Tab-separated table of C-alpha atoms in Angstrom:
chain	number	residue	atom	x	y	z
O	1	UNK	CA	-15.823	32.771	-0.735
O	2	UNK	CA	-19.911	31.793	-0.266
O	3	UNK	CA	-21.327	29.096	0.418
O	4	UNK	CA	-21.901	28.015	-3.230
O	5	UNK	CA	-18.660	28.344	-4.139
O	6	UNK	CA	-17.121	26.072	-0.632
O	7	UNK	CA	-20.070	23.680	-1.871
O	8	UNK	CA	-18.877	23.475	-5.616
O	9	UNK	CA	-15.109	23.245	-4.623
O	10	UNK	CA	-16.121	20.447	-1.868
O	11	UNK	CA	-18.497	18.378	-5.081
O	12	UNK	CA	-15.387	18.692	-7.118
O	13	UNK	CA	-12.726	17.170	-4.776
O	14	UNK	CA	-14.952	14.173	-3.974
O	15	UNK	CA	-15.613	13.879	-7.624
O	16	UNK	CA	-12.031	13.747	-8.464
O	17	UNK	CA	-11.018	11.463	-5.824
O	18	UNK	CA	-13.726	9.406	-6.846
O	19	UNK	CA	-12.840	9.174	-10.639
O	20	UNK	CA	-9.768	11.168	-11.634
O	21	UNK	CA	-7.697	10.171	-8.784
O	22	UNK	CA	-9.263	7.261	-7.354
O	23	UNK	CA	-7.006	6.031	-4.792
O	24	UNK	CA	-6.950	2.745	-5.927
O	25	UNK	CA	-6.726	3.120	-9.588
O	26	UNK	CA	-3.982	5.374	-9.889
O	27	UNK	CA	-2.751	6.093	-6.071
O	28	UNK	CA	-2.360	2.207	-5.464
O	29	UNK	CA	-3.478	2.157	-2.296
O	30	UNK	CA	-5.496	-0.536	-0.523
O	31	UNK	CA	-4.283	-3.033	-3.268
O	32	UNK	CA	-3.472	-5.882	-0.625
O	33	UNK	CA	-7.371	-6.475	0.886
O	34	UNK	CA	-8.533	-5.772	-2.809
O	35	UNK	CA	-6.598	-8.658	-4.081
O	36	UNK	CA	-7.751	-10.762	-1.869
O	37	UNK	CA	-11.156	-10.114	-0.868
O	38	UNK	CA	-12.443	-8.873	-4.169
O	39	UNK	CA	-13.739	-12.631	-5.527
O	40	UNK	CA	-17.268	-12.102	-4.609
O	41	UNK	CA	-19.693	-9.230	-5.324
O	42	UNK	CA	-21.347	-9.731	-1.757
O	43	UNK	CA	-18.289	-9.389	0.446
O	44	UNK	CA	-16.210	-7.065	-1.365
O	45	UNK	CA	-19.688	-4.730	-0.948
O	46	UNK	CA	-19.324	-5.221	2.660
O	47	UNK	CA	-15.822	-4.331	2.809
O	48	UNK	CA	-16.803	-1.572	0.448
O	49	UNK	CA	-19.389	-0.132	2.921
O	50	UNK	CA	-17.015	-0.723	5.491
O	51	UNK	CA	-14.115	1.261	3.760
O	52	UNK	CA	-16.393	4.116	2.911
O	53	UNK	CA	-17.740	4.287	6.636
O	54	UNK	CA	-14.398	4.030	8.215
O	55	UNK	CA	-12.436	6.360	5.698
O	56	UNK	CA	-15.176	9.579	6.213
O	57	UNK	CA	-14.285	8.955	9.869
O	58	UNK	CA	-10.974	8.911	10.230
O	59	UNK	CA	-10.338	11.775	7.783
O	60	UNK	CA	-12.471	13.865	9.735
O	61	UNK	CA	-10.965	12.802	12.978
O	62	UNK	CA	-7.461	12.838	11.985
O	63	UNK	CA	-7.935	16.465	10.183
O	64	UNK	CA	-9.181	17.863	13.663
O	65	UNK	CA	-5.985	15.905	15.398
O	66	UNK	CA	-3.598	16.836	13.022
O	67	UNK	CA	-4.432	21.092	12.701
O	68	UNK	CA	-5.615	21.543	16.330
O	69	UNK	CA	-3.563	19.406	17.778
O	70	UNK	CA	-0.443	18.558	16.429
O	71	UNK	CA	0.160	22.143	14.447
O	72	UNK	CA	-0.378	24.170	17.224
O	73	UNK	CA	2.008	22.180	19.460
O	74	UNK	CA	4.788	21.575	16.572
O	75	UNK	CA	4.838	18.324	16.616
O	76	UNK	CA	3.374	17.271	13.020
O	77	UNK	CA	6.768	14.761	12.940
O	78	UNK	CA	4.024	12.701	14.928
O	79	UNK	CA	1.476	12.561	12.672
O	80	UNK	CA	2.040	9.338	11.050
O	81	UNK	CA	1.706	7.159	14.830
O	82	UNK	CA	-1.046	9.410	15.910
O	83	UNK	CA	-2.560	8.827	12.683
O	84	UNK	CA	-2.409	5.136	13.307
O	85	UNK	CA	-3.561	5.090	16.704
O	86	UNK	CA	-6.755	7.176	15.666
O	87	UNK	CA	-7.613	4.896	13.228
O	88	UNK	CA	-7.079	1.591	15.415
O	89	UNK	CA	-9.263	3.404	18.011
O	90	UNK	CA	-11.918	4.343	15.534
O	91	UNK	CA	-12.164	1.424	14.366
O	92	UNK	CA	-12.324	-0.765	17.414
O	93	UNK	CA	-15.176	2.544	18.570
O	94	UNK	CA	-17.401	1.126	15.671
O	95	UNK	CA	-16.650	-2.347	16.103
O	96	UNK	CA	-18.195	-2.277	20.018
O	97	UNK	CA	-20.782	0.378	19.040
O	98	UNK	CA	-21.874	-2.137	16.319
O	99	UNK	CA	-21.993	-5.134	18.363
O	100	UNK	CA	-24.215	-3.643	21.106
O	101	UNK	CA	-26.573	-1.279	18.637
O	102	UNK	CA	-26.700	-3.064	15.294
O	103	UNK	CA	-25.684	-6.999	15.291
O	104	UNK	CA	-26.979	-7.457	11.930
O	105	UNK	CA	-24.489	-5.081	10.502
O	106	UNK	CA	-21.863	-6.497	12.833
O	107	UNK	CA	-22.448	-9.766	11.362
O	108	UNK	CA	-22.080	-8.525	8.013
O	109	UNK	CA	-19.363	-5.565	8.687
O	110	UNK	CA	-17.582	-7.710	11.591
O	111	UNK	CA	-15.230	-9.474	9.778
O	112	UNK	CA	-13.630	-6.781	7.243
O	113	UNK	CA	-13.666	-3.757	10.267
O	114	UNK	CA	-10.120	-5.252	12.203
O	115	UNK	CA	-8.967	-5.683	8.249
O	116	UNK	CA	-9.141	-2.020	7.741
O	117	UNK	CA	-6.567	-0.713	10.480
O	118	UNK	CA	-4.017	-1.934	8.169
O	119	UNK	CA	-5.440	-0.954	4.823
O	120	UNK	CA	-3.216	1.685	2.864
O	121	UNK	CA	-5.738	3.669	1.522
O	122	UNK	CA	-6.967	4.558	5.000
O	123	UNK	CA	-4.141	5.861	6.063
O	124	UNK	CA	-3.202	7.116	2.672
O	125	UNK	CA	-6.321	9.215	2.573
O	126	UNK	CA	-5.255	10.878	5.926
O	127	UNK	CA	-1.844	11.736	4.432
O	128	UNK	CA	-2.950	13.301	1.134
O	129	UNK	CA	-5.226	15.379	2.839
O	130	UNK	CA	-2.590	16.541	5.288
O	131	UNK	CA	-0.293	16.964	1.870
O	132	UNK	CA	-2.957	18.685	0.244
O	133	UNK	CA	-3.996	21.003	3.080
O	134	UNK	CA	-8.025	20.716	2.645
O	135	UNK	CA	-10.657	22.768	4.290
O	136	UNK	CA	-12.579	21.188	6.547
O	137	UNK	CA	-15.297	20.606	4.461
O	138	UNK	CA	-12.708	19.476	1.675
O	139	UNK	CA	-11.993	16.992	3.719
O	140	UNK	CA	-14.930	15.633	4.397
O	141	UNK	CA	-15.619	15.355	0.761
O	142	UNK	CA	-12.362	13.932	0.326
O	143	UNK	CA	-13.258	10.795	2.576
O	144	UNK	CA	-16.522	10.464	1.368
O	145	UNK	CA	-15.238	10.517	-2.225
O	146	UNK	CA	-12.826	8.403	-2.389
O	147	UNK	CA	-13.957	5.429	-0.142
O	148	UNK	CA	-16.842	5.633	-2.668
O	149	UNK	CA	-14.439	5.291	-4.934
O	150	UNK	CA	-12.437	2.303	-3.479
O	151	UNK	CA	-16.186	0.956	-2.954
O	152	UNK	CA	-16.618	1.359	-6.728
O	153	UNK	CA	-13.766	-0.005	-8.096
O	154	UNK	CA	-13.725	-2.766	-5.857
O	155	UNK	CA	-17.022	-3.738	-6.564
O	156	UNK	CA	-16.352	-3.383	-10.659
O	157	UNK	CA	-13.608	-6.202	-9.972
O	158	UNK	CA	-15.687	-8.887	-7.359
O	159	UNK	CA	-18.165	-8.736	-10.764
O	160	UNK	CA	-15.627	-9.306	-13.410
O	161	UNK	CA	-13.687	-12.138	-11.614
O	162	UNK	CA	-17.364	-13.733	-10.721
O	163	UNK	CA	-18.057	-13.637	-14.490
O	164	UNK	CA	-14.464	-15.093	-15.228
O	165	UNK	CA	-14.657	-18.005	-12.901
O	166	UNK	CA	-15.452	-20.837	-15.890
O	167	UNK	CA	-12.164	-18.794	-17.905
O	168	UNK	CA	-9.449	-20.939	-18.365
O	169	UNK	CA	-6.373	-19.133	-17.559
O	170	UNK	CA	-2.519	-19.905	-18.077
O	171	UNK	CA	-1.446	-21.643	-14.555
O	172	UNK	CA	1.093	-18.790	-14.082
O	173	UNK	CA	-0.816	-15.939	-14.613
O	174	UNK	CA	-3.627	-17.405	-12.310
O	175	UNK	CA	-5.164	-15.638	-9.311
O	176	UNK	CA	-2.685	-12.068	-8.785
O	177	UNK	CA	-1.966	-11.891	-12.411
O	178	UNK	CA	-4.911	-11.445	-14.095
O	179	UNK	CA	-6.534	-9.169	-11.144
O	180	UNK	CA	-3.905	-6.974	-12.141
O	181	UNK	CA	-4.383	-6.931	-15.061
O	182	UNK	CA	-7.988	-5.951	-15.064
O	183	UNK	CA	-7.196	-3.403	-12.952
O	184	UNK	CA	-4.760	-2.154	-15.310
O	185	UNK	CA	-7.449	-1.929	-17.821
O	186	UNK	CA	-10.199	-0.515	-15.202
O	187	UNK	CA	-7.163	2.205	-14.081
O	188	UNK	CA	-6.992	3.089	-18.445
O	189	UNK	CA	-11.073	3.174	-18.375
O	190	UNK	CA	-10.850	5.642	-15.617
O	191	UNK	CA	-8.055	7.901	-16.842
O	192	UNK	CA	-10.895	9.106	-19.369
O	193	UNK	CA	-12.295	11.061	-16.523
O	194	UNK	CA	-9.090	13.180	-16.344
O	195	UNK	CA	-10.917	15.455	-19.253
O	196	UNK	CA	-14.089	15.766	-17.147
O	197	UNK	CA	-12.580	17.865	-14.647
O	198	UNK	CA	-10.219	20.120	-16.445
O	199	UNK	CA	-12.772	20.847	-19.099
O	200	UNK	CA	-15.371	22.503	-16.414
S	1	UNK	CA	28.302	-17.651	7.257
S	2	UNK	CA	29.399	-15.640	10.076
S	3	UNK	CA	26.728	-18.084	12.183
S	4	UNK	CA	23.465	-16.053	12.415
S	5	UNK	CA	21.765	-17.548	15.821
S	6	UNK	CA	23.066	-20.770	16.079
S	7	UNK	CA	20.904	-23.922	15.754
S	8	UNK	CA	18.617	-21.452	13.317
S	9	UNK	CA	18.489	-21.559	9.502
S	10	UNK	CA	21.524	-20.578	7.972
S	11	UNK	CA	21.724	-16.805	6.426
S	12	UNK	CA	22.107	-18.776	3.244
S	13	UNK	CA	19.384	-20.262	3.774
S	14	UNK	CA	17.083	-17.257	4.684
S	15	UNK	CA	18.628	-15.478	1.791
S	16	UNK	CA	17.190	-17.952	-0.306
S	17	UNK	CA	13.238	-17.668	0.760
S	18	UNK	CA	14.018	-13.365	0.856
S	19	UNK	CA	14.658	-13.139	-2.167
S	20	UNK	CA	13.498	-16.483	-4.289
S	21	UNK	CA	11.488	-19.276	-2.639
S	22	UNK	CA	8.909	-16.669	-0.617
S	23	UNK	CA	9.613	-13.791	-2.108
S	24	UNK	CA	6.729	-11.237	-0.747
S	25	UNK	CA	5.511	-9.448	-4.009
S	26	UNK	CA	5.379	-12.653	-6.204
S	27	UNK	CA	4.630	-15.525	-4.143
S	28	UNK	CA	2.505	-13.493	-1.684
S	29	UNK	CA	1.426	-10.591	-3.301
S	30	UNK	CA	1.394	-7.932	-0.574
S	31	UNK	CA	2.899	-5.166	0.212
S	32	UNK	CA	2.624	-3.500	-2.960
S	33	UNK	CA	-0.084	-0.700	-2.150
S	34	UNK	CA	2.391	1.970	-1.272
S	35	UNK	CA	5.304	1.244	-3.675
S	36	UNK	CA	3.796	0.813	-7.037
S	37	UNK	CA	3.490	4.423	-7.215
S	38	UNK	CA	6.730	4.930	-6.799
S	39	UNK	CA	8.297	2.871	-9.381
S	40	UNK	CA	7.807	5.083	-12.907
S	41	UNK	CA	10.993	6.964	-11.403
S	42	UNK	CA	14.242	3.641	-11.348
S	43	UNK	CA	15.811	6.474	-8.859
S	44	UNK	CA	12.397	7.292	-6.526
S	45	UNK	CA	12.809	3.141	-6.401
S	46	UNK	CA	15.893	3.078	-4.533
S	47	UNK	CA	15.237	5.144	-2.723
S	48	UNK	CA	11.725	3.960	-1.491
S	49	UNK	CA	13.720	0.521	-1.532
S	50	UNK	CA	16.453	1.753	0.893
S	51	UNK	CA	13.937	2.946	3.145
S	52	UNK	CA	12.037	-0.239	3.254
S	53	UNK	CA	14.898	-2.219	3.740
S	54	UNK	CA	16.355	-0.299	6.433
S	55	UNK	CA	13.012	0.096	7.939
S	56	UNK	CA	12.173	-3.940	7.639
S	57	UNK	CA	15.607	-5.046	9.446
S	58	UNK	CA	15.348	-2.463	12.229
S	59	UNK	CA	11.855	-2.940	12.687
S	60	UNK	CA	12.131	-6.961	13.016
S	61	UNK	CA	15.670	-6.736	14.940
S	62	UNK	CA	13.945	-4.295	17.997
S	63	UNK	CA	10.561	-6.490	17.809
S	64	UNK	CA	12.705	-9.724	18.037
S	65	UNK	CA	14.965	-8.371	20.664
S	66	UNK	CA	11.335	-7.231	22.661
S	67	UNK	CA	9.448	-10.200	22.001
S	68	UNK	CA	9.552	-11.546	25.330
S	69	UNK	CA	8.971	-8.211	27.238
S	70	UNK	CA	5.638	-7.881	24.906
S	71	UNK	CA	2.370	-9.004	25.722
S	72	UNK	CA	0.437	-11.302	23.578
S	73	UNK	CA	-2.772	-9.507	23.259
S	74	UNK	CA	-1.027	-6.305	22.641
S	75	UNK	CA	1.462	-7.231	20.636
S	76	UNK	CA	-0.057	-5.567	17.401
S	77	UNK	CA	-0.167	-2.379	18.583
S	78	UNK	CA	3.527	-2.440	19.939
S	79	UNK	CA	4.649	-3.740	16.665
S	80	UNK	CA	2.995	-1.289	14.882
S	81	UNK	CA	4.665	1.949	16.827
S	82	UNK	CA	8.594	-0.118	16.257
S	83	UNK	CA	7.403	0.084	13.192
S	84	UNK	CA	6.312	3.644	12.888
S	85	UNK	CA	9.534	4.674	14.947
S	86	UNK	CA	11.761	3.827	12.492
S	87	UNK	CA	9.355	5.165	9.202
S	88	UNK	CA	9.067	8.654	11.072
S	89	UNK	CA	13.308	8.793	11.330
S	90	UNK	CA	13.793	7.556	7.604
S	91	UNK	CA	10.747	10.219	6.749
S	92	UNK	CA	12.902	12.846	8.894
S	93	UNK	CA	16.217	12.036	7.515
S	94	UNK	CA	14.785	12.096	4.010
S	95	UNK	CA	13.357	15.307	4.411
S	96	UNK	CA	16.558	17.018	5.980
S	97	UNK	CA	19.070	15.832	3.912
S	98	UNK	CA	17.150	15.267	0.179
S	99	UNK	CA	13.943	17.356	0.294
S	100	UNK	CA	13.136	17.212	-3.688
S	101	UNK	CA	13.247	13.362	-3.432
S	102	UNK	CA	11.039	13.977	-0.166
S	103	UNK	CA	8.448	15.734	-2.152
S	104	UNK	CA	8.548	13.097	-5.068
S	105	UNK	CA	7.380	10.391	-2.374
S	106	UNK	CA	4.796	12.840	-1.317
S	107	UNK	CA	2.800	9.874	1.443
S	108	UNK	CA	4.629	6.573	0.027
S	109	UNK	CA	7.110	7.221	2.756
S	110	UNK	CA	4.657	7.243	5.652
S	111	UNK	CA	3.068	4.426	3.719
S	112	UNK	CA	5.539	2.252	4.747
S	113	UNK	CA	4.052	1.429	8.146
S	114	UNK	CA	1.222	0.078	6.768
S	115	UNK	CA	3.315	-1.795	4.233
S	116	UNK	CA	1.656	-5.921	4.666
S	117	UNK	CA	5.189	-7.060	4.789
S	118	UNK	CA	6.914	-5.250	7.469
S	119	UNK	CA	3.619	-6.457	9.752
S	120	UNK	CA	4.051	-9.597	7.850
S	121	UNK	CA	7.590	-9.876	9.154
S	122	UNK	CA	6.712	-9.015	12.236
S	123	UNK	CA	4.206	-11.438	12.324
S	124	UNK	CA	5.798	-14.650	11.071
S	125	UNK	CA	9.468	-14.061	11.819
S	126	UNK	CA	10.403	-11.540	14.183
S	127	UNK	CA	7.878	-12.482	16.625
S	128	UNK	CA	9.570	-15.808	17.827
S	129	UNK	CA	13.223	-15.926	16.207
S	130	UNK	CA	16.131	-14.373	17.930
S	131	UNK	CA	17.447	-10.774	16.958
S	132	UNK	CA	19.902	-11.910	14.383
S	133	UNK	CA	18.408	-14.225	12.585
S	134	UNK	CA	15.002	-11.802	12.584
S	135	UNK	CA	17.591	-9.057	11.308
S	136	UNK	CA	18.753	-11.191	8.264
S	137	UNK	CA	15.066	-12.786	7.136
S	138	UNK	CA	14.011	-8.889	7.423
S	139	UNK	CA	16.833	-7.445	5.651
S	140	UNK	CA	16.709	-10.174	2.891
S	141	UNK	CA	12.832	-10.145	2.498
S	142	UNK	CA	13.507	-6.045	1.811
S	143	UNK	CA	16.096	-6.984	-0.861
S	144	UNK	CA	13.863	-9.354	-2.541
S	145	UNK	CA	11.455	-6.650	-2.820
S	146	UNK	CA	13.397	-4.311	-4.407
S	147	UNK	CA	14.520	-6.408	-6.568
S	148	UNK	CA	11.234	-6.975	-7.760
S	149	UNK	CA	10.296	-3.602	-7.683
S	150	UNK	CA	13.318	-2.837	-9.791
S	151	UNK	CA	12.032	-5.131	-12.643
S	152	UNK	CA	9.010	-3.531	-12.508
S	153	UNK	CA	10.819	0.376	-12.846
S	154	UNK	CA	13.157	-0.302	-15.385
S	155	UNK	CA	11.354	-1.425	-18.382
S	156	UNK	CA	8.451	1.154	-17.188
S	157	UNK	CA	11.243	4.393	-17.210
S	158	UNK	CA	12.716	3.376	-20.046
S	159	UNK	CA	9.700	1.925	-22.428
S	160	UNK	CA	7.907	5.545	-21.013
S	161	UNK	CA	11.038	8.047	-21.040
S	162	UNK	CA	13.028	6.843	-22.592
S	163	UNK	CA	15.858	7.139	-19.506
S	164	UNK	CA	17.157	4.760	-16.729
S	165	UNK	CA	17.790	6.995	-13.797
S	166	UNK	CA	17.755	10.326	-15.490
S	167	UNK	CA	20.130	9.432	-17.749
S	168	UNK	CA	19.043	8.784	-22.073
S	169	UNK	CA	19.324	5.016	-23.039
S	170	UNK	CA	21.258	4.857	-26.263
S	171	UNK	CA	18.037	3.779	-28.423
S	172	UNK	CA	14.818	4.680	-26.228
S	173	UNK	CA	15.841	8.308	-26.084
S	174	UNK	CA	16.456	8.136	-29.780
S	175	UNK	CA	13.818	9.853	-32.127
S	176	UNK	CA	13.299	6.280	-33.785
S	177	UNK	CA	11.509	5.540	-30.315
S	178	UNK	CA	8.042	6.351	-29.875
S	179	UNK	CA	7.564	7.037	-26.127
S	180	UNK	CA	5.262	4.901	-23.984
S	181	UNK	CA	3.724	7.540	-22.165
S	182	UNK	CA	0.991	5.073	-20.851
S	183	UNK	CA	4.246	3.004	-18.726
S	184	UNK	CA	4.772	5.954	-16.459
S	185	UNK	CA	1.345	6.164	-15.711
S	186	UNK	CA	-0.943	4.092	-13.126
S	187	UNK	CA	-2.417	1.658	-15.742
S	188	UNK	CA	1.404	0.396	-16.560
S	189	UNK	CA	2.331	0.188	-13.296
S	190	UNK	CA	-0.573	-2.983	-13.036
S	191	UNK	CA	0.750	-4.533	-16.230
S	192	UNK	CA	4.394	-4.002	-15.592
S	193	UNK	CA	3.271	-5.751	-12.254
S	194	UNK	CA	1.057	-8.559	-13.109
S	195	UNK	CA	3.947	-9.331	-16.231
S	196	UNK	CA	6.645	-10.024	-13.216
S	197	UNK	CA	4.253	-11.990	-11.408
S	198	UNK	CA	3.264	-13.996	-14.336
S	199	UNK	CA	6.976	-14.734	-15.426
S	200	UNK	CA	7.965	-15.707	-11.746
S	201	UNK	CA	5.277	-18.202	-11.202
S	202	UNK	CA	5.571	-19.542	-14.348
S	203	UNK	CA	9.296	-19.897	-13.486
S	204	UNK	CA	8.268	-21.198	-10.037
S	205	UNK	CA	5.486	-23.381	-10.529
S	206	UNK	CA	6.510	-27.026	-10.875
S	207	UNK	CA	8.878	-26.408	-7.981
S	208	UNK	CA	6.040	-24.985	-5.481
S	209	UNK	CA	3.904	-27.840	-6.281
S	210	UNK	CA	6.358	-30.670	-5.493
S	211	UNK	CA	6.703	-28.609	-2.190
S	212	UNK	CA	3.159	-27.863	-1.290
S	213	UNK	CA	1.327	-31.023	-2.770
């Protein structure tokens, strides 16, 4: 294959884990820290930033562990703890690199970076591309894509719920309830992209 | 009542705040990244249930029975390997013995270590109870999610397909029955979801408040 066709395979699996398969929207993944941290526009775009950052890294990182490492030796059984411990180590890599270099950012970033060891869709990500068996440079657009799109759809939701704070809601369905239920809606808005892809 | 660790709540007791008072998905709402996906399918539930289940006792029984080998500052880490010990067996089993349901969970599996409630577990139980008692919160906080993930399966397999476990329902198979297609797909998962929650708190609510305020 050229280079033009690598490039327009690469543009159309970070377009579709953006939008047709957002890994939010319809692989569930990374619902706990968007429950809870998505109430104001301003945070969840730091976590956002910090998702997007942190899932381009690891994907790259974990596809160079998992087919130079771990295939050649046979042991892919181990993927799922080495998976972890890459992404605990990248993650506390940035968190020291930001602290000396960029303290604004660490101020801003700090907080949500020891969050995102344990977020799903991190791992997730590493998984499905493992599943999926990308190229490299799949892979890179598969990070980039779809913490974009975790970035999106978790923005989308800090700006509805700030616009529905005055809402009177029934007690019950209060807080968890009604998140999920916009996100049921946002996940039906988004299945509209499926026809994007498979028309082109 | 076999006595589980004496001097400690009663399994009754425990049994209780599994499955009803602290249930995980609807008083807490965690854990449910890596199963929703999982529940359009009543029998890919069980399955994913089992796993969790057996993974969530094992997992708090070995961290309860190391907790005072472990090091504080470490102790995340160390929890978080138990954990992926016994999700990489359960993966392995599931893929020797039932490959087709293997391939159905596709990454939900593997998902499990990063599941908030195992860690959760870990966390708030495991860490400082002895190994039995750990065992039993563990193995009833896995029942009470499955039980909640089972209310949110059935009524999306059989409003969707029609079937409960494969099998036709007498009048949701029927051609009187126009298929919810949208209930087997993402968007009903949320509304299934946010349904049970909505039911259980409303259900709940007077009760937690006497309790909390």
């Amino acid at each position: 294959m050229n280079t033009d066709g690598v490039l327009v395979q690469a543009l159309v699996v970070a377009f579709s884990a953006a939008f047709t398969g957002n890994i939010l929207l319809t692989n569930f993944l990374g619902m706990c820290p968007f429950l809870a941290v998505s109430r104001q526009v301003k945070t969840s775009m730091g976590l956002g930033w910090a998702v997007l950052f942190v899932m381009t890294g690891t994907c790259i990182l974990n596809w160079v562990v998992y087919w130079h490492v771990l295939v050649p030796l046979h042991l892919e059984f181990l993927r799922f703890i080495m998976f972890i411990i890459m992404i605990a180590a990248f993650v506390q890599f940035v968190e020291m690199l930001l602290e000396r270099y960029s303290p604004v950012l660490y101020q801003n970033l700090g907080i949500f970076l020891p969050l995102i060891t344990v977020n799903c869709a991190i791992l997730g990500a590493a998984l499905f591309m493992v599943i999926r068996e990308y190229t490299f440079v799949n892979t890179v657009a598969f990070g980039l894509g779809s913490g974009a799109g975790w970035m999106l759809a978790i923005l989308a939701m800090a700006g509805i719920r700030e616009k529905m704070k005055p809402d009177r809601i029934p007690q019950g369905l209060q807080g968890p309830g009604i998140t999920l239920i916009i996100v049921g809606l946002m996940a039906l808005a988004f299945m509209g992209f499926t026809g994007v892809l498979s028309g082109g | 009542m076999n006595g589980a660790g004496g001097g400690q709540k009663s399994v009754k007791a425990l049994a209780m705040e599994g499955l009803w008072t602290n249930n995980p998905i609807f008083g807490q709402v965690l854990g449910i990244c890596s199963t929703l996906a999982v529940t359009n399918m009543v029998m890919n539930t069980l399955v994913m249930c089992a796993a969790l289940v057996v993974t969530l006792s094992m997992s708090s029984l070995s961290i309860s029975l190391l907790r005072s080998w472990t090091p504080r500052n470490i102790r995340m880490m160390i929890e978080t390997l138990i954990i992926a010990f016994y999700v990489i067996m359960v993966d392995i089993a599931l893929k020797a013995y039932w490959p087709e349901m293997s391939q159905n969970l596709g990454p939900y599996v593997g998902l499990i270590i990063t599941n908030c409630i195992v860690m959760g577990r870990a966390e708030a139980c495991a860490n400082t109870q002895p190994p039995l008692t750990a065992l039993v919160d563990g193995f009833f906080n896995g029942l009470g999610y499955s039980f909640m993930l089972l209310l949110v399966a059935i009524p999306r397999e059989l409003l969707g397909m029609g079937t409960i476990m494969g099998f036709a329902a007498p009048y949701f198979s029927g051609p009187h029955w126009d298929k919810w297609i949208i209930m087997v797909m993402p968007p009903g998962a949320f509304f299934m979801l946010a349904l049970a929650v909505w039911l259980f708190r409303s259900i709940q609510g007077p009760q937690q408040k006497e309790g909390a305020k």
